[in-house]
CSV table of C-alpha atoms in Angstrom, one decimal:
chain,number,residue,atom,x,y,z
A,43,UNK,CA,11.4,-0.6,18.6
A,44,UNK,CA,9.1,0.5,21.5
A,45,UNK,CA,9.9,4.2,20.8
A,46,UNK,CA,9.2,3.7,17.0
A,47,UNK,CA,5.9,2.0,17.7
A,48,UNK,CA,4.8,4.8,20.1
A,49,UNK,CA,5.6,7.4,17.4
A,50,UNK,CA,3.8,5.3,14.8
A,51,UNK,CA,0.7,4.9,17.0
A,52,UNK,CA,0.6,8.6,17.5
A,53,UNK,CA,0.9,9.2,13.8
A,54,UNK,CA,-1.9,6.7,12.9
A,55,UNK,CA,-4.2,8.1,15.5
A,56,UNK,CA,-3.6,11.7,14.6
A,57,UNK,CA,-3.8,11.3,10.8
A,58,UNK,CA,-6.6,8.6,10.5
A,59,UNK,CA,-8.6,8.5,13.6
A,60,UNK,CA,-8.7,12.0,15.0
A,61,UNK,CA,-8.8,14.0,11.8
A,62,UNK,CA,-12.4,14.4,10.4
A,63,UNK,CA,-13.0,14.9,6.7
A,64,UNK,CA,-14.2,18.4,7.4
A,65,UNK,CA,-10.7,19.3,8.7
A,66,UNK,CA,-9.1,17.9,5.5
A,67,UNK,CA,-11.4,19.9,3.3
A,68,UNK,CA,-10.8,23.1,5.4
A,69,UNK,CA,-7.0,22.6,5.0
A,70,UNK,CA,-7.3,22.1,1.3
A,71,UNK,CA,-9.5,25.3,0.9
A,72,UNK,CA,-7.8,27.7,3.3
A,73,UNK,CA,-4.3,26.2,3.3
A,74,UNK,CA,-1.9,28.0,5.7
A,75,UNK,CA,-4.8,30.1,7.1
A,76,UNK,CA,-6.8,27.1,8.0
A,77,UNK,CA,-7.3,26.8,11.8
A,78,UNK,CA,-7.9,23.0,11.3
A,79,UNK,CA,-4.3,22.7,10.1
A,80,UNK,CA,-3.1,23.9,13.5
A,81,UNK,CA,-5.7,21.9,15.3
A,82,UNK,CA,-4.4,18.8,13.5
A,83,UNK,CA,-0.8,19.6,14.5
A,84,UNK,CA,-2.1,20.2,18.1
A,85,UNK,CA,-3.7,16.7,18.2
A,86,UNK,CA,-0.4,15.2,17.1
A,87,UNK,CA,1.5,17.1,19.7
A,88,UNK,CA,-1.0,16.0,22.4
A,89,UNK,CA,-0.8,12.4,21.4
A,90,UNK,CA,3.0,12.5,21.3
A,91,UNK,CA,3.2,14.0,24.8
A,92,UNK,CA,0.9,11.3,26.2
A,93,UNK,CA,2.6,8.4,24.5
A,94,UNK,CA,6.1,9.7,25.4
A,95,UNK,CA,4.8,10.2,29.0
A,96,UNK,CA,5.8,13.9,29.0
A,97,UNK,CA,9.4,12.7,29.2
A,98,UNK,CA,11.7,15.7,28.5
A,99,UNK,CA,14.4,13.3,27.3
A,100,UNK,CA,12.5,13.1,24.0
A,101,UNK,CA,12.3,16.9,23.4
A,102,UNK,CA,14.3,16.6,20.1
A,103,UNK,CA,12.0,13.7,19.0
A,104,UNK,CA,8.9,15.7,19.7
A,105,UNK,CA,10.2,18.8,18.0
A,106,UNK,CA,11.3,16.9,14.8
A,107,UNK,CA,8.0,15.1,14.4
A,108,UNK,CA,5.9,18.2,14.9
A,109,UNK,CA,7.9,20.5,12.7
A,110,UNK,CA,8.3,17.9,9.9
A,111,UNK,CA,4.6,17.0,10.1
A,112,UNK,CA,3.6,20.6,9.7
A,113,UNK,CA,5.9,21.3,6.8
A,114,UNK,CA,5.0,18.1,5.0
A,115,UNK,CA,1.2,18.8,5.4
A,116,UNK,CA,1.7,22.4,4.3
A,117,UNK,CA,3.7,21.3,1.2
A,118,UNK,CA,1.0,18.8,0.4
A,119,UNK,CA,-2.0,21.2,0.5
A,120,UNK,CA,-0.1,23.7,-1.7
A,121,UNK,CA,1.0,21.2,-4.3
A,122,UNK,CA,-2.1,19.1,-4.3
A,123,UNK,CA,-4.3,19.0,-7.4
A,124,UNK,CA,-7.0,16.7,-8.6
A,125,UNK,CA,-4.6,14.7,-10.8
A,126,UNK,CA,-1.9,14.2,-8.2
A,127,UNK,CA,-4.0,13.7,-5.1
A,128,UNK,CA,-3.4,10.0,-4.7
A,129,UNK,CA,0.3,10.3,-5.5
A,130,UNK,CA,0.7,13.0,-2.9
A,131,UNK,CA,-1.2,11.0,-0.3
A,132,UNK,CA,1.3,8.2,-0.5
A,133,UNK,CA,4.2,10.5,-0.7
A,134,UNK,CA,2.9,12.4,2.3
A,135,UNK,CA,2.6,9.2,4.4
A,136,UNK,CA,6.0,8.0,3.3
A,137,UNK,CA,7.7,11.2,4.4
A,138,UNK,CA,5.9,11.1,7.7
A,139,UNK,CA,7.1,7.5,8.3
A,140,UNK,CA,10.6,8.5,7.2
A,141,UNK,CA,10.8,11.2,9.9
A,142,UNK,CA,9.4,8.8,12.5
A,143,UNK,CA,12.4,6.6,11.7
A,144,UNK,CA,14.8,9.5,11.8
A,145,UNK,CA,13.4,10.7,15.1
A,146,UNK,CA,13.8,7.1,16.5
A,147,UNK,CA,17.3,6.9,15.3
A,148,UNK,CA,18.3,10.3,16.8
A,149,UNK,CA,17.0,9.3,20.2
A,150,UNK,CA,18.1,5.6,20.2
A,151,UNK,CA,20.7,4.9,17.4
A,152,UNK,CA,20.6,1.4,15.9
A,153,UNK,CA,22.8,-0.5,13.6
A,154,UNK,CA,21.7,0.2,10.0
A,155,UNK,CA,23.8,-1.3,7.2
A,156,UNK,CA,23.1,-1.9,3.6
A,157,UNK,CA,24.4,-5.4,3.8
A,158,UNK,CA,21.7,-6.2,6.4
A,159,UNK,CA,19.0,-5.0,4.0
A,160,UNK,CA,20.5,-6.7,1.0
A,161,UNK,CA,20.7,-10.1,2.6
A,162,UNK,CA,20.0,-13.2,0.6
A,163,UNK,CA,16.6,-13.6,2.2
A,164,UNK,CA,15.5,-10.0,1.4
A,165,UNK,CA,16.8,-10.2,-2.1
A,166,UNK,CA,14.9,-13.4,-2.8
A,167,UNK,CA,11.7,-11.9,-1.3
A,168,UNK,CA,12.1,-8.8,-3.5
A,169,UNK,CA,12.6,-10.9,-6.6
A,170,UNK,CA,9.6,-13.0,-5.8
A,171,UNK,CA,7.4,-10.0,-5.2
A,172,UNK,CA,8.5,-8.3,-8.5
A,173,UNK,CA,8.0,-11.5,-10.4
A,174,UNK,CA,4.6,-12.3,-9.0
A,175,UNK,CA,3.3,-8.8,-9.8
A,176,UNK,CA,4.8,-7.0,-12.8
A,177,UNK,CA,6.7,-9.8,-14.5
A,178,UNK,CA,3.8,-12.3,-14.2
A,179,UNK,CA,1.4,-9.7,-15.6
A,180,UNK,CA,3.6,-9.2,-18.7
A,181,UNK,CA,4.0,-13.0,-19.1
A,182,UNK,CA,0.3,-13.6,-19.0
A,183,UNK,CA,-0.5,-10.8,-21.4
A,184,UNK,CA,2.1,-12.1,-23.8
A,185,UNK,CA,0.8,-15.7,-23.7
A,186,UNK,CA,-2.9,-14.8,-24.2
A,187,UNK,CA,-2.4,-11.8,-26.4
A,188,UNK,CA,-3.5,-13.8,-29.5
A,189,UNK,CA,-6.9,-14.2,-28.0
A,190,UNK,CA,-8.9,-11.1,-26.8
A,191,UNK,CA,-12.6,-11.8,-26.9
A,192,UNK,CA,-13.2,-8.9,-24.5
A,193,UNK,CA,-12.3,-6.4,-27.2
A,194,UNK,CA,-15.7,-6.8,-28.8
A,195,UNK,CA,-17.5,-7.3,-25.5
A,196,UNK,CA,-19.6,-4.4,-24.2
A,197,UNK,CA,-18.9,-5.2,-20.6
A,198,UNK,CA,-15.3,-4.0,-21.2
A,199,UNK,CA,-16.6,-0.5,-21.8
A,200,UNK,CA,-18.2,-0.5,-18.3
A,201,UNK,CA,-15.0,-1.7,-16.6
A,202,UNK,CA,-12.8,0.5,-14.5
A,203,UNK,CA,-9.5,1.6,-16.1
A,204,UNK,CA,-6.7,-0.9,-15.4
A,205,UNK,CA,-9.0,-2.8,-13.0
A,206,UNK,CA,-8.0,-6.2,-14.4
A,207,UNK,CA,-4.3,-5.4,-14.0
A,208,UNK,CA,-4.6,-4.4,-10.3
A,209,UNK,CA,-6.9,-7.4,-9.5
A,210,UNK,CA,-4.3,-9.7,-11.0
A,211,UNK,CA,-1.6,-8.0,-8.9
A,212,UNK,CA,-3.6,-8.4,-5.7
A,213,UNK,CA,-4.7,-12.0,-6.4
A,214,UNK,CA,-1.2,-13.2,-7.1
A,215,UNK,CA,0.2,-11.4,-4.0
A,216,UNK,CA,-2.5,-13.0,-1.8
A,217,UNK,CA,-1.7,-16.5,-3.3
A,218,UNK,CA,2.0,-15.9,-2.7
A,219,UNK,CA,1.4,-14.8,0.9
A,220,UNK,CA,-0.9,-17.8,1.6
A,221,UNK,CA,1.7,-20.2,0.3
A,222,UNK,CA,4.5,-18.5,2.1
A,223,UNK,CA,2.7,-18.9,5.4
A,224,UNK,CA,1.7,-22.5,4.5
A,225,UNK,CA,-2.1,-21.7,4.3
A,226,UNK,CA,-3.1,-23.5,1.2
A,227,UNK,CA,-6.8,-23.3,2.2
A,228,UNK,CA,-6.6,-19.6,1.5
A,229,UNK,CA,-5.6,-20.2,-2.1
A,230,UNK,CA,-8.7,-22.4,-2.6
A,231,UNK,CA,-10.9,-19.8,-0.9
A,232,UNK,CA,-9.5,-17.1,-3.2
A,233,UNK,CA,-10.0,-19.2,-6.3
A,234,UNK,CA,-13.6,-20.0,-5.3
A,235,UNK,CA,-14.3,-16.3,-4.5
A,236,UNK,CA,-13.1,-15.2,-7.9
A,237,UNK,CA,-15.0,-18.0,-9.7
A,238,UNK,CA,-18.3,-16.8,-8.0
A,239,UNK,CA,-17.8,-13.2,-8.9
A,240,UNK,CA,-16.8,-14.0,-12.5
A,241,UNK,CA,-19.6,-16.6,-13.0
A,242,UNK,CA,-22.3,-14.0,-13.3
A,243,UNK,CA,-20.5,-12.1,-16.0
A,244,UNK,CA,-19.7,-15.2,-18.0
A,245,UNK,CA,-23.2,-16.6,-17.7
A,246,UNK,CA,-24.7,-13.3,-18.8
A,247,UNK,CA,-22.4,-13.0,-21.8
A,248,UNK,CA,-23.0,-16.6,-23.0
A,249,UNK,CA,-19.7,-16.4,-24.8
A,250,UNK,CA,-17.7,-19.6,-24.8
A,251,UNK,CA,-14.6,-17.9,-26.1
A,252,UNK,CA,-14.7,-15.3,-23.3
A,253,UNK,CA,-15.2,-18.1,-20.7
A,254,UNK,CA,-12.1,-20.0,-22.0
A,255,UNK,CA,-10.1,-16.7,-22.2
A,256,UNK,CA,-10.8,-15.9,-18.5
A,257,UNK,CA,-10.2,-19.5,-17.4
A,258,UNK,CA,-6.8,-19.6,-19.2
A,259,UNK,CA,-5.8,-16.2,-17.7
A,260,UNK,CA,-6.9,-17.2,-14.2
A,261,UNK,CA,-5.1,-20.5,-14.3
A,262,UNK,CA,-1.9,-18.9,-15.5
A,263,UNK,CA,-2.1,-16.2,-12.8
A,264,UNK,CA,-2.7,-18.7,-10.0
A,265,UNK,CA,-0.1,-21.1,-11.5
A,266,UNK,CA,2.7,-18.5,-11.6
A,267,UNK,CA,1.8,-17.2,-8.1
A,268,UNK,CA,1.8,-20.8,-6.7
A,269,UNK,CA,5.1,-21.6,-8.4
A,270,UNK,CA,6.7,-18.4,-7.0
A,271,UNK,CA,5.3,-19.1,-3.5
A,272,UNK,CA,6.8,-22.6,-3.6
A,273,UNK,CA,10.2,-21.3,-4.6
A,274,UNK,CA,10.2,-18.8,-1.8
A,275,UNK,CA,9.0,-21.3,0.7
A,276,UNK,CA,11.8,-23.7,-0.2
A,277,UNK,CA,14.7,-21.4,-0.6
A,278,UNK,CA,13.7,-18.5,1.7
A,279,UNK,CA,13.8,-20.3,5.0
């Protein structure tokens, strides 16, 4: 775990702290000819050497991380387009973390079995997370689909695409986490915060149907999240 954390710290520092935006733009523009690409890899190499305390025992770890990081970054800048930029960002980071795990395993093998991952606790957590995000969203949309006063509301045209969906995901996840760690005050704070942000829109619209629609959706969202949190708290410990 110590080795993994050292490699992770080196990655986070190299990718997010010591990589200016100008370097990123230069890599995207000049690709393999970009001097900033090699400077970026050099920063990672320097950080790894420091955190590994120049220990030659980890030469294979060092080599794997540096080579894989270079190839992943190179592949990203050649495949990246405006439409897939966000997707490639997360794929890029996932691959980096994957190789951090592989490098750790090569140096210090650890027991890794599918049965340990697919334990009763982990399966319950996975089910709860899936239910509180995707399943709850479909349930709520199905229940309130017969009312949709926002269709004729001009404010909807000014809203970000799928913003409501992602806001729902995040609010239910936060409610679930607050209940899982037995911090009910956080649920109240979240509900109050959402009420304050929504109050201005509802007051401006002066639409009673829209107010009732939002209230029903909010209560359903919080209710499902609270129920899921209670189930996990009771059976997941």
